[in-house]
Tab-separated table of C-alpha atoms in Angstrom:
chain	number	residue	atom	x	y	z
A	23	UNK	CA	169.724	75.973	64.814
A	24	UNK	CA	170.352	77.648	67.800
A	25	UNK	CA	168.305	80.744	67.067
A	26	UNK	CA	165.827	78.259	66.429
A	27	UNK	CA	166.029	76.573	69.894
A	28	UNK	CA	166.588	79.682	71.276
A	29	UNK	CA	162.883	81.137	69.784
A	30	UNK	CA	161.339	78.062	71.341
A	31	UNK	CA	162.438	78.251	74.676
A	32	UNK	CA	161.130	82.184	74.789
A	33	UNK	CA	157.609	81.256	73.136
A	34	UNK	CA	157.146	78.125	75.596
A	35	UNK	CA	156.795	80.290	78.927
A	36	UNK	CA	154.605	83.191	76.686
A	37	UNK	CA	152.056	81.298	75.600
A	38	UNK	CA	151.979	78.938	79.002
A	39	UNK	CA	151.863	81.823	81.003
A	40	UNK	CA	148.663	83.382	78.461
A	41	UNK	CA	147.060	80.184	78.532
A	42	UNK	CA	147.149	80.465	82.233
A	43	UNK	CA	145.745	83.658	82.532
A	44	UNK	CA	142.967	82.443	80.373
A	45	UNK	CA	142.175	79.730	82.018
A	46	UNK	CA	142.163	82.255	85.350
A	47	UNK	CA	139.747	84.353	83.763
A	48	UNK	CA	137.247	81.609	82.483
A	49	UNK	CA	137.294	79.631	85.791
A	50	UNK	CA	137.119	83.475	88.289
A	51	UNK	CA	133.906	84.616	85.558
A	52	UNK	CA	131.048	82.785	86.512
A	53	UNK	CA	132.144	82.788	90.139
A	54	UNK	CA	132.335	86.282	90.809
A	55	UNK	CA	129.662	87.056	92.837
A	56	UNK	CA	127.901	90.735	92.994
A	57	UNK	CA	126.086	89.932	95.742
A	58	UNK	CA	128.126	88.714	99.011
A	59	UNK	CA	128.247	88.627	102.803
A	60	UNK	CA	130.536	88.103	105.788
A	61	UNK	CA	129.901	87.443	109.324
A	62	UNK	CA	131.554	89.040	112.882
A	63	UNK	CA	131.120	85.294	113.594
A	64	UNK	CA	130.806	82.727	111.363
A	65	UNK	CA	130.221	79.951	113.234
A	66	UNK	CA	126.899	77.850	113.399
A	67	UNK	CA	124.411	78.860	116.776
A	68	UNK	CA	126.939	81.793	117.463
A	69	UNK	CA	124.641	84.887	118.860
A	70	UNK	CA	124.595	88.366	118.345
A	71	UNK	CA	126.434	87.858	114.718
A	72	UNK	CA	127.077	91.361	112.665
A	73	UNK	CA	126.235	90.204	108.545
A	74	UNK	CA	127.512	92.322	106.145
A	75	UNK	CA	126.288	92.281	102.682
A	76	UNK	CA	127.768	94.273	99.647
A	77	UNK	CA	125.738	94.348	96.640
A	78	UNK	CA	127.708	95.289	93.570
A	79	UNK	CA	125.519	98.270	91.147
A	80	UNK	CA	125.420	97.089	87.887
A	81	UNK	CA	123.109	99.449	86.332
A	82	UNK	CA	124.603	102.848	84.423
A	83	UNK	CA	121.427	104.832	84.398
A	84	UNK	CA	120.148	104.148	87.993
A	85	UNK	CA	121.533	103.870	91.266
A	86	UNK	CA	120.164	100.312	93.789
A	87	UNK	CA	117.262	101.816	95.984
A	88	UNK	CA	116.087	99.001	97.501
A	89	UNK	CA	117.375	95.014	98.457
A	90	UNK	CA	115.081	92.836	99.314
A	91	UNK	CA	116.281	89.533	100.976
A	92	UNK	CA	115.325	85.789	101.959
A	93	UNK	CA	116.278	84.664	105.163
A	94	UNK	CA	117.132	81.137	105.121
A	95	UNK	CA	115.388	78.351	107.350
A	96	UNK	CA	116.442	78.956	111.353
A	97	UNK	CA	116.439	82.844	111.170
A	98	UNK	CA	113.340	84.648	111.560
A	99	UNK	CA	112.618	88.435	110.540
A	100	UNK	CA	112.067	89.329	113.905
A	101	UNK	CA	115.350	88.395	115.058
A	102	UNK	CA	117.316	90.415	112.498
A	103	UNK	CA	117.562	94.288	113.423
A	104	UNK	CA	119.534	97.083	111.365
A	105	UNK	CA	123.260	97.898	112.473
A	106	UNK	CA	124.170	100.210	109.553
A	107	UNK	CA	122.947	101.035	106.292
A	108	UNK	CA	123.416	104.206	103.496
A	109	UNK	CA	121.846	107.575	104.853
A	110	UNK	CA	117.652	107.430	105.533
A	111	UNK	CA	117.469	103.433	104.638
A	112	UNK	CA	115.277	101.442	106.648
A	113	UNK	CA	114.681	97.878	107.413
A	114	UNK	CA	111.728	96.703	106.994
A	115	UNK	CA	110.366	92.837	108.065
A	116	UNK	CA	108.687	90.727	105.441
A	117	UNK	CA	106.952	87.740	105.715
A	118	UNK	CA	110.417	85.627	105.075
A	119	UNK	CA	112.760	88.015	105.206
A	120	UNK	CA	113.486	91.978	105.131
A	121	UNK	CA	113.469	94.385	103.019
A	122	UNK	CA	116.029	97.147	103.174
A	123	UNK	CA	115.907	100.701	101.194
A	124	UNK	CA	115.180	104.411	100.965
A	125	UNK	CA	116.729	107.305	98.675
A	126	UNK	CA	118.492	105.978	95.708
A	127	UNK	CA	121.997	105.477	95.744
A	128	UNK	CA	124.710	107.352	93.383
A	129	UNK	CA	124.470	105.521	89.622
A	130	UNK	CA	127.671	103.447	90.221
A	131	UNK	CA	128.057	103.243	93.752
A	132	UNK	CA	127.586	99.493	95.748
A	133	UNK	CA	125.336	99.180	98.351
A	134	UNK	CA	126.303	98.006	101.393
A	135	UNK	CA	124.711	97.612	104.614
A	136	UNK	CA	124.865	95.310	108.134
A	137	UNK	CA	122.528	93.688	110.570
A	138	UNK	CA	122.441	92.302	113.848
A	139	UNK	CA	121.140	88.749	113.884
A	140	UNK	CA	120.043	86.945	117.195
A	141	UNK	CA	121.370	83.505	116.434
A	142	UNK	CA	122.756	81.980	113.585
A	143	UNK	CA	121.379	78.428	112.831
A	144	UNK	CA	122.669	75.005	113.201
A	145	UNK	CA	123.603	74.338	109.200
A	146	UNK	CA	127.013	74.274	107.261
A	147	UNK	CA	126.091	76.965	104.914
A	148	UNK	CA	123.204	79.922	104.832
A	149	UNK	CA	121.770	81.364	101.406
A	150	UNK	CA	120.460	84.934	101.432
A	151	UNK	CA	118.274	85.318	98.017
A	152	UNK	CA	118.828	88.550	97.684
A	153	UNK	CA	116.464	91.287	94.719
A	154	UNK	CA	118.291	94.376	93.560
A	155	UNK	CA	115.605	97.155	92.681
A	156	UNK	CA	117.248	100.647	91.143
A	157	UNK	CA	115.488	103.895	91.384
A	158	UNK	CA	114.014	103.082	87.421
A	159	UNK	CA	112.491	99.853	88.213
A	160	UNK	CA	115.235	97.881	87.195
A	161	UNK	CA	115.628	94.321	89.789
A	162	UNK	CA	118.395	91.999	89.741
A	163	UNK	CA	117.705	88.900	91.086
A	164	UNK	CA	120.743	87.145	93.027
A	165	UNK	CA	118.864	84.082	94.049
A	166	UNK	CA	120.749	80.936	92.581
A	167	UNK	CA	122.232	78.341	94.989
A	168	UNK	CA	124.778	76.541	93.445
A	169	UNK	CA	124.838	72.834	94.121
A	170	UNK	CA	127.390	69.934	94.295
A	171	UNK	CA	129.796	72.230	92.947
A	172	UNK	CA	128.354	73.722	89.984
A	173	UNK	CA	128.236	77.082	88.601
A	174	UNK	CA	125.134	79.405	88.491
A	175	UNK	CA	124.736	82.579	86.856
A	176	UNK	CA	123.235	84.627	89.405
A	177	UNK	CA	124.516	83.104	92.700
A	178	UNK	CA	122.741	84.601	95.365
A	179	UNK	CA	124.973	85.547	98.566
A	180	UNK	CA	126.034	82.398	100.822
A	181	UNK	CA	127.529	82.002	104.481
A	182	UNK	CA	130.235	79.498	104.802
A	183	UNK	CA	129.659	78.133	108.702
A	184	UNK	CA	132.273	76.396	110.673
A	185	UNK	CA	131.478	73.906	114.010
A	186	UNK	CA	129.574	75.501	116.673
A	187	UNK	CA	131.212	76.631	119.541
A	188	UNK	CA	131.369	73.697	122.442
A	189	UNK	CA	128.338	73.812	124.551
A	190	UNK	CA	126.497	76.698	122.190
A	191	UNK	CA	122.607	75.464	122.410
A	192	UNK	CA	119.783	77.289	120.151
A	193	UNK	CA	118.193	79.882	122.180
A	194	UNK	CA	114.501	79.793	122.402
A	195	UNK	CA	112.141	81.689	119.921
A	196	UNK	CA	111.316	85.587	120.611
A	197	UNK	CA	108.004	86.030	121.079
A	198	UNK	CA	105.913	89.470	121.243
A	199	UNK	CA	105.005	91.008	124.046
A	200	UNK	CA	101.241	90.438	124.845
A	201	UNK	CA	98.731	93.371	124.479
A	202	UNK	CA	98.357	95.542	127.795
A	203	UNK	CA	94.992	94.949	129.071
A	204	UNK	CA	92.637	98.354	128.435
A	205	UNK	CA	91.443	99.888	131.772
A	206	UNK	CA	89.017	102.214	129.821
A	207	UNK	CA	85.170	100.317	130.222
A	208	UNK	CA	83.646	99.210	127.888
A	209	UNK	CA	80.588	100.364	125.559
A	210	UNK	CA	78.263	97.708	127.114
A	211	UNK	CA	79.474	97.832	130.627
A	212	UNK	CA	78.679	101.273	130.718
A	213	UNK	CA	75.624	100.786	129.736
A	214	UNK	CA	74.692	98.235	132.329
A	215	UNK	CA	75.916	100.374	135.337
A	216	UNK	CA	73.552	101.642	138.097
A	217	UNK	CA	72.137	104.915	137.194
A	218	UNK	CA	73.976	107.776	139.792
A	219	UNK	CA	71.640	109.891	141.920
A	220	UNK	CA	70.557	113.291	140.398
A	221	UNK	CA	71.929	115.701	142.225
A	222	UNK	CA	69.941	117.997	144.611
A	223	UNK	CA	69.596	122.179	144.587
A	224	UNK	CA	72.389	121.931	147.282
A	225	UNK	CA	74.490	120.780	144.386
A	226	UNK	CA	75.847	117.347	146.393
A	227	UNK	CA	74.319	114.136	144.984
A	228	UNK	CA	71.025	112.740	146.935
A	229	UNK	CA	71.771	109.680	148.666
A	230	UNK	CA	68.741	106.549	148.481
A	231	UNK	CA	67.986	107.343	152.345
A	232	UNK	CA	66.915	111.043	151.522
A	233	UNK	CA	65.077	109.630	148.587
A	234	UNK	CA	63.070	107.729	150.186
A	235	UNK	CA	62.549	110.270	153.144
A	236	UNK	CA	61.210	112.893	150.641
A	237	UNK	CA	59.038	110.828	149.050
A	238	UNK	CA	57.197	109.483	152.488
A	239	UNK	CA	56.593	113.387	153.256
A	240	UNK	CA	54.676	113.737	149.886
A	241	UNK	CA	52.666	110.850	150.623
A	242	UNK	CA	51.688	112.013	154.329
A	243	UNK	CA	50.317	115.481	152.867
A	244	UNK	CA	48.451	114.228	150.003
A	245	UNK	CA	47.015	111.480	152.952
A	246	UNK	CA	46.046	114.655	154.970
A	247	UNK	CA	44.465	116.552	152.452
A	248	UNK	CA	42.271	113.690	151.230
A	249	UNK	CA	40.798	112.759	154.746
A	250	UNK	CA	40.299	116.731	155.050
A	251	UNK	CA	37.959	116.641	152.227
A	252	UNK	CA	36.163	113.467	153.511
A	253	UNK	CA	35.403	114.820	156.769
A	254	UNK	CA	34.280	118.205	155.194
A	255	UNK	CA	31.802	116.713	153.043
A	256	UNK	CA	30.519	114.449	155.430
A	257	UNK	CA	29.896	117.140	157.920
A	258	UNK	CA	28.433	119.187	154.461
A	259	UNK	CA	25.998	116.715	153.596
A	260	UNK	CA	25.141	116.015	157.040
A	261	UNK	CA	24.268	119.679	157.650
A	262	UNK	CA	22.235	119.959	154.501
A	263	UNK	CA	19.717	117.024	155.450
A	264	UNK	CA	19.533	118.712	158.935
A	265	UNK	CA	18.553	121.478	157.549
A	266	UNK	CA	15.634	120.260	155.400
């Protein structure tokens, strides 16, 4: 009887304590995210927040070569810029997001990577949807938002946000700088300019005065020349009916 009891007592703790474990490892599996992110300052309308995101490699033939990411509503592309990434990445803005990428990584090895972000919004929580791509084509898509508490299979990364910092205000939106005017003319204005002078044997350009100086001496001799004749064939034909 009391090797009996005595059997009990040890199996009670085992099995509680296995049971435990289990119950551990079924709650922690579809939790576990491979896709995550932290903030410098987690706080909603904080500014100049570093995110850092960690995207676990999954794949045992490839290593990640590219992550491609959603920003959520109150952060635009333009107002995220790259703070570190693996060797020769580059950011690149999308239409709602970034993508981020270059030489493929080790098979194996997690990517991870940070960014500078103007302003955080005004919300309780932030969802990056983020695509793995590997150097064979292989994606992973961590874009599930879990809602009132459930579980999702591939949660995509999400920002806890605490109370915004008293007085913090949103910060008004970055726009680009406007174009620089050209100074060059243009095709049709050149066209329409005032012809320039030719310039004369002296080689120095012939002002409008000189022009029209020149031309009045042409005139006068050509003027001359014609009354010349006149008078010469008047006093020719005169002659010729004196003499007959």
């Amino acid at each position: 009887m009391n090797r009996s009891h005595t059997r009990r007592r040890l199996h009670t703790p085992v099995l509680g304590a296995v049971g435990a474990l289990v119950l551990l490892g079924l709650a922690a599996g579809p939790a576990a995210a491979h896709a995550g992110v932290t903030a410098s300052d987690p706080r909603a309308l904080a500014e100049n927040v570093t995110l850092t995101f960690s995207s676990e490699a999954e794949s045992d033939t490839a290593g990640i070569a590219e992550l491609r990411v959603v920003l959520p509503t109150g952060i635009a592309p333009d107002a995220v810029t790259l703070k570190e990434a693996p060797p020769e990445w580059k950011l690149t803005p999308t239409p709602d997001g970034y993508a981020i990428g270059g030489p493929a990584l080790a098979t194996g090895t997690d990517a991870e990577y940070s960014v500078t972000v103007r302003q955080l919004p005004d919300a309780k929580t932030l969802a990056f949807k983020t695509l793995e791509t590997y150097g064979d084509g292989k994606i992973s898509r961590w874009i599930e938002v879990p809602g009132n508490g459930e579980k999702v299979d591939n949660p995509a990364p999400v920002l806890e946000l605490k109370a915004a910092a008293p007085g913090a205000t949103p910060l008004a939106p970055s726009t680009s700088p406007s174009p620089t005017p050209s100074t060059s003319p243009s095709v049709q204005a050149s066209a329409s300019a005032a012809p320039v002078p030719a310039p004369s044997p002296s080689g120095r350009e012939t002002s409008a005065e000189e022009t029209g100086s020149g031309t009045g001496t042409v005139v006068g001799v050509v003027t001359a020349v014609l009354l010349l004749v006149a008078a010469g064939t008047f006093w020719w034909t005169r002659r010729a009916r004196s003499g007959a």
